[in-house]
Structure formats: structure tokens, C-alpha cells
PDB file of C-alpha atoms in Angstrom:
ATOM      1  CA  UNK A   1       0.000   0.000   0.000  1.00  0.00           C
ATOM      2  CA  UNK A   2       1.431   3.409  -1.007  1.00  0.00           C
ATOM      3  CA  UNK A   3       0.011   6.272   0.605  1.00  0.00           C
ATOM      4  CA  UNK A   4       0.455   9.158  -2.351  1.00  0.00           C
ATOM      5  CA  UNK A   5       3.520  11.365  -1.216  1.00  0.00           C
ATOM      6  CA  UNK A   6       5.904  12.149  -3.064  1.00  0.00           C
ATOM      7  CA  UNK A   7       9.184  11.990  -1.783  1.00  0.00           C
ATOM      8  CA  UNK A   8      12.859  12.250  -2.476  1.00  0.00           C
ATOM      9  CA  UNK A   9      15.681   9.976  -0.447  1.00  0.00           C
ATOM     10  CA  UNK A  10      18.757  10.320  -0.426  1.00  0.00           C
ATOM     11  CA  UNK A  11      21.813   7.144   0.255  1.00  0.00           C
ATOM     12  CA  UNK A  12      24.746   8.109   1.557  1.00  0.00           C
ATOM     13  CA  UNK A  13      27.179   6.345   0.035  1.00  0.00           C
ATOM     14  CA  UNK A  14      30.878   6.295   0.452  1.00  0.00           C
ATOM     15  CA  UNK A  15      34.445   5.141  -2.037  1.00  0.00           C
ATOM     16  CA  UNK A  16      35.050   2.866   0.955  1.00  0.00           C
ATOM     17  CA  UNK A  17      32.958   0.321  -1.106  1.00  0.00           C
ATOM     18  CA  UNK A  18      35.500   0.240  -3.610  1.00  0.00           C
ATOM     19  CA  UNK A  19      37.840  -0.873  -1.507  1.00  0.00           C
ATOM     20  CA  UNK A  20      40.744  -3.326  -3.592  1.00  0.00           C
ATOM     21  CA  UNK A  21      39.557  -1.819  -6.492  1.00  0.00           C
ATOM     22  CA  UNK A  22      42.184   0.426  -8.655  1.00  0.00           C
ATOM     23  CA  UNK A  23      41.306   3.775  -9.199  1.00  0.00           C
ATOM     24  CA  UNK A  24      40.185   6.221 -10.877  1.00  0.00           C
ATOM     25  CA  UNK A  25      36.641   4.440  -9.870  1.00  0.00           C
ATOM     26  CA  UNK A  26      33.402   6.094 -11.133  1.00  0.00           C
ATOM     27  CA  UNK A  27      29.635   4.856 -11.189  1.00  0.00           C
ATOM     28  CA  UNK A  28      30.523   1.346 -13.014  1.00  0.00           C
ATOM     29  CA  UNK A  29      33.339   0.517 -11.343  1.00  0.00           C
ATOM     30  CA  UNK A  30      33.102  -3.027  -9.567  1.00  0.00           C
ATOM     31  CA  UNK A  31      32.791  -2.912  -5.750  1.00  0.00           C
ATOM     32  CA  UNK A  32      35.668  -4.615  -3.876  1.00  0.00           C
ATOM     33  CA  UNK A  33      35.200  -3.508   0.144  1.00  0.00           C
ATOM     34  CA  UNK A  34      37.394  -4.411   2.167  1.00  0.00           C
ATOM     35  CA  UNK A  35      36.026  -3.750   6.014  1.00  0.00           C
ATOM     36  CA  UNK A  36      32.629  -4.551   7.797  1.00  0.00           C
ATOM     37  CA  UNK A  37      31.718  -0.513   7.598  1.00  0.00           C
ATOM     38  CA  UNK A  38      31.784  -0.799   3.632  1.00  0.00           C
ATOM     39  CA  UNK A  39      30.140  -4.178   3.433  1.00  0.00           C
ATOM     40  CA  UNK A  40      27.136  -2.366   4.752  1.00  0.00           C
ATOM     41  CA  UNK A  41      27.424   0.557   2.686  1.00  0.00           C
ATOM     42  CA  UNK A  42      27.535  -1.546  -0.459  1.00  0.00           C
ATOM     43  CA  UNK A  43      24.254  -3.316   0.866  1.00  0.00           C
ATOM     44  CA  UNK A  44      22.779   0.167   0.861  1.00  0.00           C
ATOM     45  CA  UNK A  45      23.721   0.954  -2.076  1.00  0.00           C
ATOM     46  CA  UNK A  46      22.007  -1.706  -3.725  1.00  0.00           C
ATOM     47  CA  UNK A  47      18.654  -1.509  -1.417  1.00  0.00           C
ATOM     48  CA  UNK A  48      18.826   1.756  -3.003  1.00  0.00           C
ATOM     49  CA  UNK A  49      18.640   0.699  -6.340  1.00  0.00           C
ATOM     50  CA  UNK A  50      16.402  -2.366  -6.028  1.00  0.00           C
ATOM     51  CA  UNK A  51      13.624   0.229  -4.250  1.00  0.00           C
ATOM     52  CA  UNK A  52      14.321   2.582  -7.176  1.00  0.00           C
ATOM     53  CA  UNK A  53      13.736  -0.312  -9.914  1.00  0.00           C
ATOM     54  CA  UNK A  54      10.928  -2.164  -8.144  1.00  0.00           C
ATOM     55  CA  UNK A  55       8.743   0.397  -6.695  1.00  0.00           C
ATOM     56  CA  UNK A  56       9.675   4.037  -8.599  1.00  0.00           C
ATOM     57  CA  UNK A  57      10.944   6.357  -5.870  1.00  0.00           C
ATOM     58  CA  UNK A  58      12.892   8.768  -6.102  1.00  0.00           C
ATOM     59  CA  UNK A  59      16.281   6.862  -4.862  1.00  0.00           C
ATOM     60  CA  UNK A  60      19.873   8.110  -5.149  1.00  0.00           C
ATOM     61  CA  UNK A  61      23.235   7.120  -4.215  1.00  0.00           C
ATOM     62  CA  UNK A  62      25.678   9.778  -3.780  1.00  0.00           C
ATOM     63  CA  UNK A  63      28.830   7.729  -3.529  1.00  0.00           C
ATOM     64  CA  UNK A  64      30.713  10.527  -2.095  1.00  0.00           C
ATOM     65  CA  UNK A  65      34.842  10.160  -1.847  1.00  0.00           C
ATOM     66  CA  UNK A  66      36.439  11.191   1.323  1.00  0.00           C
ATOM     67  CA  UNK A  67      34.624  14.824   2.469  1.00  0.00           C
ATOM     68  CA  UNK A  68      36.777  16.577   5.030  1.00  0.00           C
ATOM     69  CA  UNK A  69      35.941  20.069   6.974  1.00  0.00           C
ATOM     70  CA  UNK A  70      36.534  21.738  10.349  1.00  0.00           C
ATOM     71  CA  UNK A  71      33.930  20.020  12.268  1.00  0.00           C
ATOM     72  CA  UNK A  72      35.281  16.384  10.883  1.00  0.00           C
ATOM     73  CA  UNK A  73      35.587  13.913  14.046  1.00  0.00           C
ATOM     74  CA  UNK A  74      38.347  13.571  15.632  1.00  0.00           C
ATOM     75  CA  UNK A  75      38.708   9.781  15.016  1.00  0.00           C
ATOM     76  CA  UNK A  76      39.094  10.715  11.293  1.00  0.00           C
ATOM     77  CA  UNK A  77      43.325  10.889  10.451  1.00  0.00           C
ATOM     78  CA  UNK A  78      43.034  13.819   8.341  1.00  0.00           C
ATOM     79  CA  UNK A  79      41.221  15.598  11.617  1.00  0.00           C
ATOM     80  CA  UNK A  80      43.319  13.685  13.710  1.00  0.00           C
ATOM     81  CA  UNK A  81      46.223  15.325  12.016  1.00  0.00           C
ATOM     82  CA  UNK A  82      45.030  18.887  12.384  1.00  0.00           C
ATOM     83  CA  UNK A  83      44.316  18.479  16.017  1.00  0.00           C
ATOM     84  CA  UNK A  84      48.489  17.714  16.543  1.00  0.00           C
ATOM     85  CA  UNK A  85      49.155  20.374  14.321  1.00  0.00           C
ATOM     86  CA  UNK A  86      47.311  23.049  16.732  1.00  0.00           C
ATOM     87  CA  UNK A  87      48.246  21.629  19.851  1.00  0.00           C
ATOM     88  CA  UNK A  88      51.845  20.871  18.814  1.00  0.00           C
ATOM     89  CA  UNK A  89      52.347  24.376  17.614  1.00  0.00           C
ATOM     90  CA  UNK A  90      50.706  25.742  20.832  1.00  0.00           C
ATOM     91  CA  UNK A  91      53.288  23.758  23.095  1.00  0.00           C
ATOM     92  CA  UNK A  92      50.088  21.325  24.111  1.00  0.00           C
ATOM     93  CA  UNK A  93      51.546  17.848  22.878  1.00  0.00           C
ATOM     94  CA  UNK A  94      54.651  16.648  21.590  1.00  0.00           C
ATOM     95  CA  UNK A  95      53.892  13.456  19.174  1.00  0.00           C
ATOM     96  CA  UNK A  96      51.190  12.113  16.768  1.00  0.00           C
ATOM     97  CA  UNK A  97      50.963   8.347  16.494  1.00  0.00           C
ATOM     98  CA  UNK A  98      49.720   7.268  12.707  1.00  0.00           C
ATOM     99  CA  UNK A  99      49.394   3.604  10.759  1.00  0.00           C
ATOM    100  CA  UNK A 100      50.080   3.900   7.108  1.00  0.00           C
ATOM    101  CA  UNK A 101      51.278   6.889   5.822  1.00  0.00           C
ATOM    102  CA  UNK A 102      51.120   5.717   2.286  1.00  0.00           C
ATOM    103  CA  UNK A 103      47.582   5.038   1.950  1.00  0.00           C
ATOM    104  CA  UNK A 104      46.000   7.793  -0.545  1.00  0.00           C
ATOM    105  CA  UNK A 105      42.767   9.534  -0.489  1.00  0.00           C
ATOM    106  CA  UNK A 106      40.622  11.788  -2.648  1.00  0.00           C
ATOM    107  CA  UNK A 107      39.975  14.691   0.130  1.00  0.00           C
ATOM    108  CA  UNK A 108      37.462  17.151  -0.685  1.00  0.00           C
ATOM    109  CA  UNK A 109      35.545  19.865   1.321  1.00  0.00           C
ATOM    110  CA  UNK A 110      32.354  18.301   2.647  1.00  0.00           C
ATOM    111  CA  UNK A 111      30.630  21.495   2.111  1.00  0.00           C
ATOM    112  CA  UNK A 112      31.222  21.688  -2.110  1.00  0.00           C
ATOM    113  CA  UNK A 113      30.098  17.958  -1.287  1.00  0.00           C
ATOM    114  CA  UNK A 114      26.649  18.745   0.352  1.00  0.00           C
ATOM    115  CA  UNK A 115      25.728  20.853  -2.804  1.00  0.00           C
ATOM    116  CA  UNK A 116      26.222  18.108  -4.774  1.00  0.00           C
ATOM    117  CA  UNK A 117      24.054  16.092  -2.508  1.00  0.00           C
ATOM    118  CA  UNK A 118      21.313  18.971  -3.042  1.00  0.00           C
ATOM    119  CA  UNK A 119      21.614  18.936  -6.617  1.00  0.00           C
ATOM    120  CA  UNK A 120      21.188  15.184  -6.881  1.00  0.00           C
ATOM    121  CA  UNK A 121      17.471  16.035  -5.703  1.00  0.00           C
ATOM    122  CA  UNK A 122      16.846  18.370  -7.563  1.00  0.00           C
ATOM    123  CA  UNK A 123      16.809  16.669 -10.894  1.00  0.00           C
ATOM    124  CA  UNK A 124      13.997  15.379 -12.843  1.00  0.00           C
ATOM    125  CA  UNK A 125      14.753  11.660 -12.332  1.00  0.00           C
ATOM    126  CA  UNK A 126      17.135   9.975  -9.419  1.00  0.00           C
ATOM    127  CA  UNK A 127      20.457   8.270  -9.826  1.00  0.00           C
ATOM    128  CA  UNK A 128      23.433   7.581  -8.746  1.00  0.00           C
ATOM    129  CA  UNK A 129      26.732   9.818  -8.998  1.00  0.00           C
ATOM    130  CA  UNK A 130      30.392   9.877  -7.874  1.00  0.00           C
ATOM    131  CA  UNK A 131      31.185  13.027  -5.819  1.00  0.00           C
ATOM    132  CA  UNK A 132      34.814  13.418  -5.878  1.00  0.00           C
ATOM    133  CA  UNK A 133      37.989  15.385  -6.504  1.00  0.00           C
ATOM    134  CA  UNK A 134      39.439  13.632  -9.202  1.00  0.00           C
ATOM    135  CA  UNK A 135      42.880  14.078  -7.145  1.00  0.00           C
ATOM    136  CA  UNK A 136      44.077  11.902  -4.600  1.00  0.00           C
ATOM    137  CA  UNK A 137      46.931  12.598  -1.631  1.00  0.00           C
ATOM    138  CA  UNK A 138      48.759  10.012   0.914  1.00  0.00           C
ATOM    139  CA  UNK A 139      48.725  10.253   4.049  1.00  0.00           C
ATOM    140  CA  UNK A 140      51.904  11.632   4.560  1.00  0.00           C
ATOM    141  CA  UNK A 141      51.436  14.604   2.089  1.00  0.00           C
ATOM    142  CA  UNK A 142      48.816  15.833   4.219  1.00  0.00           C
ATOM    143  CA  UNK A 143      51.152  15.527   6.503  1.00  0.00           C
ATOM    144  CA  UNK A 144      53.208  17.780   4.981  1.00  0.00           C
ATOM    145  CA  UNK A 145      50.700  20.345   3.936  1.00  0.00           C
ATOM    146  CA  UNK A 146      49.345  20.577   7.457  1.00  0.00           C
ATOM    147  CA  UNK A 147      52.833  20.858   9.660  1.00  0.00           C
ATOM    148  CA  UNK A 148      54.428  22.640   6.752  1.00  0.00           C
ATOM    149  CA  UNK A 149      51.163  25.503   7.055  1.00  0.00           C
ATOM    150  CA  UNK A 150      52.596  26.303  10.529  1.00  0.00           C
ATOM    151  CA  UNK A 151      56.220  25.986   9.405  1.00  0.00           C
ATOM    152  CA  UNK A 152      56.723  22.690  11.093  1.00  0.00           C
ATOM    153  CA  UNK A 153      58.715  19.578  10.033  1.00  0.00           C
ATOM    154  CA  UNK A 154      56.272  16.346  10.562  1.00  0.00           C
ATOM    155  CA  UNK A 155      58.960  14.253  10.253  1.00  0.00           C
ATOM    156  CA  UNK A 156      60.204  15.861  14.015  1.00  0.00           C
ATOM    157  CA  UNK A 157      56.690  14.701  15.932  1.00  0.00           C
ATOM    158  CA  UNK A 158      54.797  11.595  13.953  1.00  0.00           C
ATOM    159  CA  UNK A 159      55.785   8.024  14.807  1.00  0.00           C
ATOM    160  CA  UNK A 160      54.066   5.455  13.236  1.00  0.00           C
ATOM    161  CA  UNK A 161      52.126   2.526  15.371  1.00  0.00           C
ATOM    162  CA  UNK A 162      51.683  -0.415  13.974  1.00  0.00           C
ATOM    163  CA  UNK A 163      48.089  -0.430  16.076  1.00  0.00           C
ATOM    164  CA  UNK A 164      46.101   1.914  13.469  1.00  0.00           C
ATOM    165  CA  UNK A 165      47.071  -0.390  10.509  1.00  0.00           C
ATOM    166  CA  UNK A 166      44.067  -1.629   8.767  1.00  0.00           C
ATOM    167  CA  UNK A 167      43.611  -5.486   8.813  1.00  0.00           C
ATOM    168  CA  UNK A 168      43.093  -5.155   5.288  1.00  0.00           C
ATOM    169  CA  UNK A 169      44.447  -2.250   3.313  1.00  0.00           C
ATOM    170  CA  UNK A 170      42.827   0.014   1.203  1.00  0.00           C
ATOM    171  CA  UNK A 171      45.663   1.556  -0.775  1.00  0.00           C
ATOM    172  CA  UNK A 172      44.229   4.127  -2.627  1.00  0.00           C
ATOM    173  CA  UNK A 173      40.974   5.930  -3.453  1.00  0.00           C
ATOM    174  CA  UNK A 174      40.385   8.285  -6.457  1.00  0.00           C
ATOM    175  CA  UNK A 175      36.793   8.989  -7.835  1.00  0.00           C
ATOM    176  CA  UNK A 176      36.214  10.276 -11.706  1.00  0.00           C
ATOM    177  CA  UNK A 177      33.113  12.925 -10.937  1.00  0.00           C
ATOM    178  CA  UNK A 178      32.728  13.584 -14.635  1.00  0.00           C
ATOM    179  CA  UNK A 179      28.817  12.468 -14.584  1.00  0.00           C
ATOM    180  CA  UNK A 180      27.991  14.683 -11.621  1.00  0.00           C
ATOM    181  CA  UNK A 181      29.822  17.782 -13.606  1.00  0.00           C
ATOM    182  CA  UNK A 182      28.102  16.452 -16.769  1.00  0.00           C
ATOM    183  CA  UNK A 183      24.734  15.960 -15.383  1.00  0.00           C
ATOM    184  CA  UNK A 184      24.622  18.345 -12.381  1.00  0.00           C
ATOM    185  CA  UNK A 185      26.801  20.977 -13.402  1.00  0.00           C
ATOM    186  CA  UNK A 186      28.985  19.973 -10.025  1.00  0.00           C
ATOM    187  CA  UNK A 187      32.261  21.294  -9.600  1.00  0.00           C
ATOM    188  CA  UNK A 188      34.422  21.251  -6.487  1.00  0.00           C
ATOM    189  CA  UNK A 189      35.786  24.588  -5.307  1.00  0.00           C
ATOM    190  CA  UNK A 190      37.965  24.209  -2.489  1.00  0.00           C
ATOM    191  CA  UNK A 191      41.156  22.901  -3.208  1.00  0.00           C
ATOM    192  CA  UNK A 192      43.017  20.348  -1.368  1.00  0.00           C
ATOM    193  CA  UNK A 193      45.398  22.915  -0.189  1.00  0.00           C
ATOM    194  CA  UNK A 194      42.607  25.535   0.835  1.00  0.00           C
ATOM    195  CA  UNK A 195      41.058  22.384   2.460  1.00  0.00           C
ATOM    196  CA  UNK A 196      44.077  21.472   4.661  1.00  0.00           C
ATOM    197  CA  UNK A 197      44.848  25.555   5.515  1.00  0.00           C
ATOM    198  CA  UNK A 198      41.200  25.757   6.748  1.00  0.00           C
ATOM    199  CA  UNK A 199      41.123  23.088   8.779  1.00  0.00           C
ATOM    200  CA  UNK A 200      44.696  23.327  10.689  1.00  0.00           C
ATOM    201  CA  UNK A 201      43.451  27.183  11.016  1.00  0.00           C
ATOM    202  CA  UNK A 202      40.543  25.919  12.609  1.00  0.00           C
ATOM    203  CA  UNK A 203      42.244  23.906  15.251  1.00  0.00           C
ATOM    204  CA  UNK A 204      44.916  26.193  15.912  1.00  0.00           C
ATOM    205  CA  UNK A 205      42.238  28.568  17.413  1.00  0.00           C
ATOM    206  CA  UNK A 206      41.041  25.815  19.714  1.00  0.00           C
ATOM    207  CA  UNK A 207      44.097  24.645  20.552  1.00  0.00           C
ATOM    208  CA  UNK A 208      44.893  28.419  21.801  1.00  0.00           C
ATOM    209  CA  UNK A 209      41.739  28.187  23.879  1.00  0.00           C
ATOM    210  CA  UNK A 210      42.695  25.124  25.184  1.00  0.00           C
ATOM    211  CA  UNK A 211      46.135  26.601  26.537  1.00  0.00           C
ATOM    212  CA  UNK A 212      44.260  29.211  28.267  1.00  0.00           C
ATOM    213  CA  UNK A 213      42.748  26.327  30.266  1.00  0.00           C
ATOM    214  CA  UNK A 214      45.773  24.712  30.570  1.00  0.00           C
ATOM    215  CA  UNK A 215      48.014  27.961  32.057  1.00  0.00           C
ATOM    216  CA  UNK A 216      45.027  28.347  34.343  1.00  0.00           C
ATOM    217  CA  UNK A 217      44.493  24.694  35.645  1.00  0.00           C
ATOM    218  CA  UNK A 218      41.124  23.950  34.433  1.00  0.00           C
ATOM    219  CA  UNK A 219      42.549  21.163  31.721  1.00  0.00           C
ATOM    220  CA  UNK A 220      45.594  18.566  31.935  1.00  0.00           C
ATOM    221  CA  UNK A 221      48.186  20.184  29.904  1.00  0.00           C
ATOM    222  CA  UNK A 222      49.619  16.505  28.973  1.00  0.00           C
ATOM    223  CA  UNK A 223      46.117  15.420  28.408  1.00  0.00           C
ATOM    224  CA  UNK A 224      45.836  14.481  24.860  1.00  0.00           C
ATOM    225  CA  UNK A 225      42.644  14.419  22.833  1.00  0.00           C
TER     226      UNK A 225
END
């Protein structure tokens, strides 16, 4: 029984369901995940399309590559990485403990990534679409962006533990967007650069707000997030 609304939904997908899978990967590209957290998403993705095909909604996917902002969690390396920047710089912390610095990632600003999201809606029939950079980075070069932004050398405070290697690796995630900018007219803005500046800017302030609490005894100065 339907009941007569009409109504648009929206699956948030993610380039984790690529997994093993060589880039660039776009809307065809074969699914290969390679932890329980993609294994879902892949399942979602294909409710998706199954309620799309059987029943007529209005269904998309928005398979959406890595989208990275200020207000990223913390758990997140490329946030995790910011965080150390700020309090490093600020005399907070001293090291920053990463897994593989060689994995690479198509970072984009979640915000130019939202619009895509809303544009998905607003067309005349639903589908699915890659939502990406079309440029990927390791690890270790955002490394490099984000201590190098505060004229740091990451080289001097990251040691790597072997705890925050992935049980099985995915080496490296790049998304070809060309049917969102085709059928959209989607176009990221922020650069990868602009993306890592605004973010270690961001946590710099806090991590000056959190030495104010520290001189005064309110916080742990050794504490680390």
C-alpha cells in the first residue's frame, strides 16, 4: 500500500565500497570492500537501487569520496592530524601516532560535497553519482601540507604505530566525478590545499583556547585528545 507522497531519499554512500579496487573508480566501477563498515554501505547501495527499480521512488546514491571540513571527528586521520598540528604548535603535545602513511585519499571539502548532494534532488529523475575530486593525496602529504602551514617539520613529531594499521588495506581511493559535472553541473571549489589551511586554522584557534585552560588549571596540559 502506497500512501500518495511524493518523496525524495537520499543514500549516503561512500568510495570505501570500492575498496581493492584500482582507481580512478566512477559509477561502473566493480565494488571490492574491504572492512565490515563498507560491506554495509555496499548493501545500501544496492537496497537503493532495487527500491528505485521495483517500486519508482525517487532513490539516489551519492557515492561521495572522502569529504573533510573543520567540524570532521576527531577519530578521522586527516582531523586527527590537524588536532596535533594546533596543539603541537601551541606547546600542548609533543607526538602524533599514525598507521600507514602511504595510503591515498581523494579529500574534498564536505561542504562543495553537500551541494552536490542537493543537486542530486533536484533533478527530474534519481540516480546515482560519484562526488569526488578527481585528485588523490597520501597520508603523509597531508602531513606535509598541514605541519608545513605552521612551518613545522612532521617528520620531528609523527611516529608510526603499527596499532592503526588496517587489517586489510585500502591503498588508494580516487573517484572520476565527470557524470555529476556532466549531469549536475557539479564542480568542487575548495582545493586540497585551501582544504588542509582551513582546517589546521581551525584547530589552531582551539588549541589556543585550550592553553588558556591549561596555564590556568582547568585542563591537563599533557592530556591528549
Amino acid at each position: 500500500m502506497t500512501t500518495g507522497r511524493h518523496i525524495k531519499y537520499y543514500q549516503a554512500g561512500s568510495s570505501e565500497m570500492y575498496g581493492a579496487t584500482p582507481p580512478p573508480q566512477d559509477e561502473n566501477t566493480v565494488f571490492h570492500p574491504r572492512s565490515p563498515y563498507a560491506v554495509s554501505k555496499v548493501a545500501a547501495h544496492w537496497y537503493t537501487v532495487n527500491y528505485r527499480e521495483a517500486y519508482g521512488l525517487f532513490a539516489c546514491n551519492g557515492i561521495l569520496f572522502n569529504h573533510e571540513s573543520p567540524r570532521r571527528g576527531e577519530n578521522f586521520v586527516t582531523r586527527k592530524i590537524t588536532r596535533a598540528v594546533g596543539r603541537i604548535k601551541i606547546g600542548l603535545q609533543k607526538k602524533l601516532f599514525l598507521g600507514n602513511l602511504k595510503a591515498s585519499r581523494d579529500w574534498g571539502f564536505a561542504g562543495d560535497y553537500v551541494e552536490a548532494m542537493w543537486l542530486m534532488l533536484q533533478q527530474e529523475n534519481p540516480d546515482d553519482y560519484v562526488v569526488a575530486t578527481e585528485d588523490s593525496h597520501t597520508v603523509e602529504e597531508f602531513l606535509e601540507e598541514a605541519f608545513g602551514y605552521v612551518n613545522l617539520n612532521w617528520k620531528d613529531h609523527v611516529e608510526i604505530d603499527p596499532r592503526y594499521f588496517r587489517p586489510a588495506e585500502v591503498d588508494n581511493l580516487r573517484g572520476s566525478a565527470a557524470k555529476a559535472k556532466k549531469a549536475l553541473g557539479w564542480t568542487p571549489k575548495v582545493s586540497f590545499k585551501q582544504l588542509v589551511a582551513m582546517m589546521v586554522e581551525s584547530d589552531l584557534e582551539r588549541a589556543k583556547r585550550e592553553k588558556v585552560l591549561a596555564d590556568n588549571g582547568y585542563i591537563d596540559s599533557h592530556q591528549q585528545p
